[in-house]
PDB file of C-alpha atoms in Angstrom:
ATOM      1  CA  MET S   1     100.814 100.386  96.755  1.00 31.00           C
ATOM      2  CA  GLU S   2      98.574  97.900  94.902  1.00 36.00           C
ATOM      3  CA  GLN S   3      95.996  96.030  96.988  1.00 38.00           C
ATOM      4  CA  LEU S   4      96.069  92.247  96.769  1.00 40.00           C
ATOM      5  CA  ALA S   5      92.280  92.129  96.159  1.00 45.00           C
ATOM      6  CA  LEU S   6      92.772  94.065  92.918  1.00 44.00           C
ATOM      7  CA  ILE S   7      94.690  91.181  91.383  1.00 53.00           C
ATOM      8  CA  ASP S   8      92.330  88.935  89.444  1.00 72.00           C
ATOM      9  CA  LEU S   9      92.394  85.260  90.319  1.00 79.00           C
ATOM     10  CA  MET S  10      92.381  82.261  88.056  1.00 81.00           C
ATOM     11  CA  PRO S  11      89.093  80.323  88.248  1.00 78.00           C
ATOM     12  CA  GLU S  12      90.661  77.493  90.242  1.00 82.00           C
ATOM     13  CA  GLU S  13      91.966  80.014  92.818  1.00 91.00           C
ATOM     14  CA  ARG S  14      88.410  81.312  93.256  1.00 93.00           C
ATOM     15  CA  GLY S  15      87.463  77.847  94.512  1.00 93.00           C
ATOM     16  CA  THR S  16      89.368  78.451  97.752  1.00 94.00           C
ATOM     17  CA  SER S  17      87.337  79.708 100.702  1.00 94.00           C
ATOM     18  CA  GLY S  18      88.353  83.307 101.431  1.00 95.00           C
ATOM     19  CA  ALA S  19      89.437  84.062  97.851  1.00 95.00           C
ATOM     20  CA  VAL S  20      88.645  87.638  96.729  1.00 95.00           C
ATOM     21  CA  TRP S  21      88.536  88.917  93.121  1.00 93.00           C
ATOM     22  CA  TRP S  22      86.975  91.632  90.957  1.00 92.00           C
ATOM     23  CA  SER S  23      84.400  91.356  88.184  1.00 90.00           C
ATOM     24  CA  GLY S  24      83.941  94.811  86.692  1.00 90.00           C
ATOM     25  CA  SER S  25      82.901  97.107  89.545  1.00 93.00           C
ATOM     26  CA  TRP S  26      81.968  94.195  91.826  1.00 94.00           C
ATOM     27  CA  GLU S  27      84.284  92.829  94.479  1.00 95.00           C
ATOM     28  CA  CYS S  28      83.570  89.108  94.784  1.00 95.00           C
ATOM     29  CA  ARG S  29      84.538  86.470  97.306  1.00 96.00           C
ATOM     30  CA  ASN S  30      84.234  82.829  98.208  1.00 97.00           C
ATOM     31  CA  PHE S  31      82.690  82.693 101.669  1.00 97.00           C
ATOM     32  CA  GLY S  32      82.899  79.067 102.754  1.00 97.00           C
ATOM     33  CA  GLY S  33      81.869  77.970  99.262  1.00 97.00           C
ATOM     34  CA  PHE S  34      79.131  80.611  98.898  1.00 98.00           C
ATOM     35  CA  TYR S  35      79.480  83.452  96.375  1.00 97.00           C
ATOM     36  CA  GLN S  36      79.233  87.004  97.742  1.00 98.00           C
ATOM     37  CA  VAL S  37      79.602  90.441  96.160  1.00 97.00           C
ATOM     38  CA  ARG S  38      79.710  94.114  97.065  1.00 97.00           C
ATOM     39  CA  GLU S  39      79.687  97.023  94.646  1.00 96.00           C
ATOM     40  CA  GLN S  40      82.854  99.110  94.362  1.00 95.00           C
ATOM     41  CA  GLY S  41      84.316  97.093  97.248  1.00 94.00           C
ATOM     42  CA  ARG S  42      82.158  98.924  99.797  1.00 96.00           C
ATOM     43  CA  GLY S  43      79.257  98.004 102.034  1.00 97.00           C
ATOM     44  CA  ASN S  44      77.984  94.652 103.204  1.00 98.00           C
ATOM     45  CA  TRP S  45      78.999  91.451 101.503  1.00 98.00           C
ATOM     46  CA  CYS S  46      75.820  90.069  99.923  1.00 98.00           C
ATOM     47  CA  PHE S  47      74.769  86.612  98.806  1.00 98.00           C
ATOM     48  CA  ILE S  48      73.121  86.522  95.385  1.00 97.00           C
ATOM     49  CA  ILE S  49      69.662  84.950  95.256  1.00 97.00           C
ATOM     50  CA  TYR S  50      68.832  83.594  91.820  1.00 95.00           C
ATOM     51  CA  ALA S  51      65.237  82.509  92.561  1.00 97.00           C
ATOM     52  CA  PHE S  52      62.773  81.877  95.380  1.00 96.00           C
ATOM     53  CA  GLY S  53      60.679  78.838  96.294  1.00 93.00           C
ATOM     54  CA  ASP S  54      58.008  78.397  98.939  1.00 90.00           C
ATOM     55  CA  HIS S  55      60.442  78.056 101.833  1.00 95.00           C
ATOM     56  CA  HIS S  56      63.812  78.315 100.144  1.00 97.00           C
ATOM     57  CA  ALA S  57      66.009  80.639  98.127  1.00 98.00           C
ATOM     58  CA  ASN S  58      68.297  79.545  95.317  1.00 97.00           C
ATOM     59  CA  VAL S  59      71.745  81.102  95.949  1.00 98.00           C
ATOM     60  CA  TYR S  60      75.033  80.957  94.075  1.00 98.00           C
ATOM     61  CA  ARG S  61      77.897  78.850  95.354  1.00 97.00           C
ATOM     62  CA  VAL S  62      81.492  78.450  94.178  1.00 95.00           C
ATOM     63  CA  ASN S  63      82.794  74.941  93.535  1.00 94.00           C
ATOM     64  CA  GLN S  64      86.400  73.777  93.996  1.00 91.00           C
ATOM     65  CA  ILE S  65      87.386  74.773  90.452  1.00 92.00           C
ATOM     66  CA  GLY S  66      85.911  78.281  90.794  1.00 91.00           C
ATOM     67  CA  GLU S  67      82.674  77.765  88.836  1.00 93.00           C
ATOM     68  CA  LEU S  68      79.349  79.102  90.076  1.00 95.00           C
ATOM     69  CA  TYR S  69      76.372  76.837  90.633  1.00 96.00           C
ATOM     70  CA  ARG S  70      73.023  77.206  92.392  1.00 97.00           C
ATOM     71  CA  GLU S  71      71.837  75.609  95.606  1.00 97.00           C
ATOM     72  CA  ASN S  72      68.694  75.904  97.710  1.00 98.00           C
ATOM     73  CA  VAL S  73      68.971  77.336 101.229  1.00 98.00           C
ATOM     74  CA  PRO S  74      66.145  77.901 103.737  1.00 98.00           C
ATOM     75  CA  ILE S  75      64.437  81.297 103.911  1.00 97.00           C
ATOM     76  CA  ASP S  76      62.122  82.169 106.793  1.00 97.00           C
ATOM     77  CA  ALA S  77      59.026  84.375 107.103  1.00 95.00           C
ATOM     78  CA  ASN S  78      61.280  87.324 108.039  1.00 96.00           C
ATOM     79  CA  ASP S  79      63.202  87.080 104.716  1.00 96.00           C
ATOM     80  CA  ARG S  80      66.309  85.670 106.406  1.00 98.00           C
ATOM     81  CA  ILE S  81      68.309  83.052 104.544  1.00 98.00           C
ATOM     82  CA  THR S  82      70.323  80.458 106.425  1.00 98.00           C
ATOM     83  CA  ILE S  83      73.922  80.011 105.286  1.00 98.00           C
ATOM     84  CA  LEU S  84      76.375  77.782 107.154  1.00 97.00           C
ATOM     85  CA  GLY S  85      74.032  77.697 110.167  1.00 97.00           C
ATOM     86  CA  ARG S  86      73.659  81.490 110.427  1.00 98.00           C
ATOM     87  CA  LYS S  87      70.697  83.663 109.400  1.00 98.00           C
ATOM     88  CA  TYR S  88      71.211  86.670 107.086  1.00 98.00           C
ATOM     89  CA  GLY S  89      68.572  89.355 106.492  1.00 98.00           C
ATOM     90  CA  ARG S  90      67.919  91.653 103.521  1.00 97.00           C
ATOM     91  CA  ASP S  91      71.054  93.715 104.223  1.00 98.00           C
ATOM     92  CA  HIS S  92      73.126  90.676 103.294  1.00 98.00           C
ATOM     93  CA  TRP S  93      71.481  89.331 100.137  1.00 98.00           C
ATOM     94  CA  GLN S  94      70.467  90.619  96.700  1.00 96.00           C
ATOM     95  CA  HIS S  95      67.943  89.396  94.164  1.00 94.00           C
TER      96      HIS S  95
END
């Protein structure tokens, strides 16, 4: 039986929170407007950090039409980023 996540989504469908799609060997999802991935569909979902600032990280988000853009989020001295009011450590982000 084919898994629903294996069906690729149109870009505008990716703009819906909870949408899941594949890009090569990466399973991707829209997590409340934030872009997350995990390799081969296994392991922790991870936010992608594009760049770092003094007290922020630049992460990828997904807009309503499924396009990626970058936004700054806080990062603390313990390397935890804050997304949607929750802190995520190194096990949940990639750079």
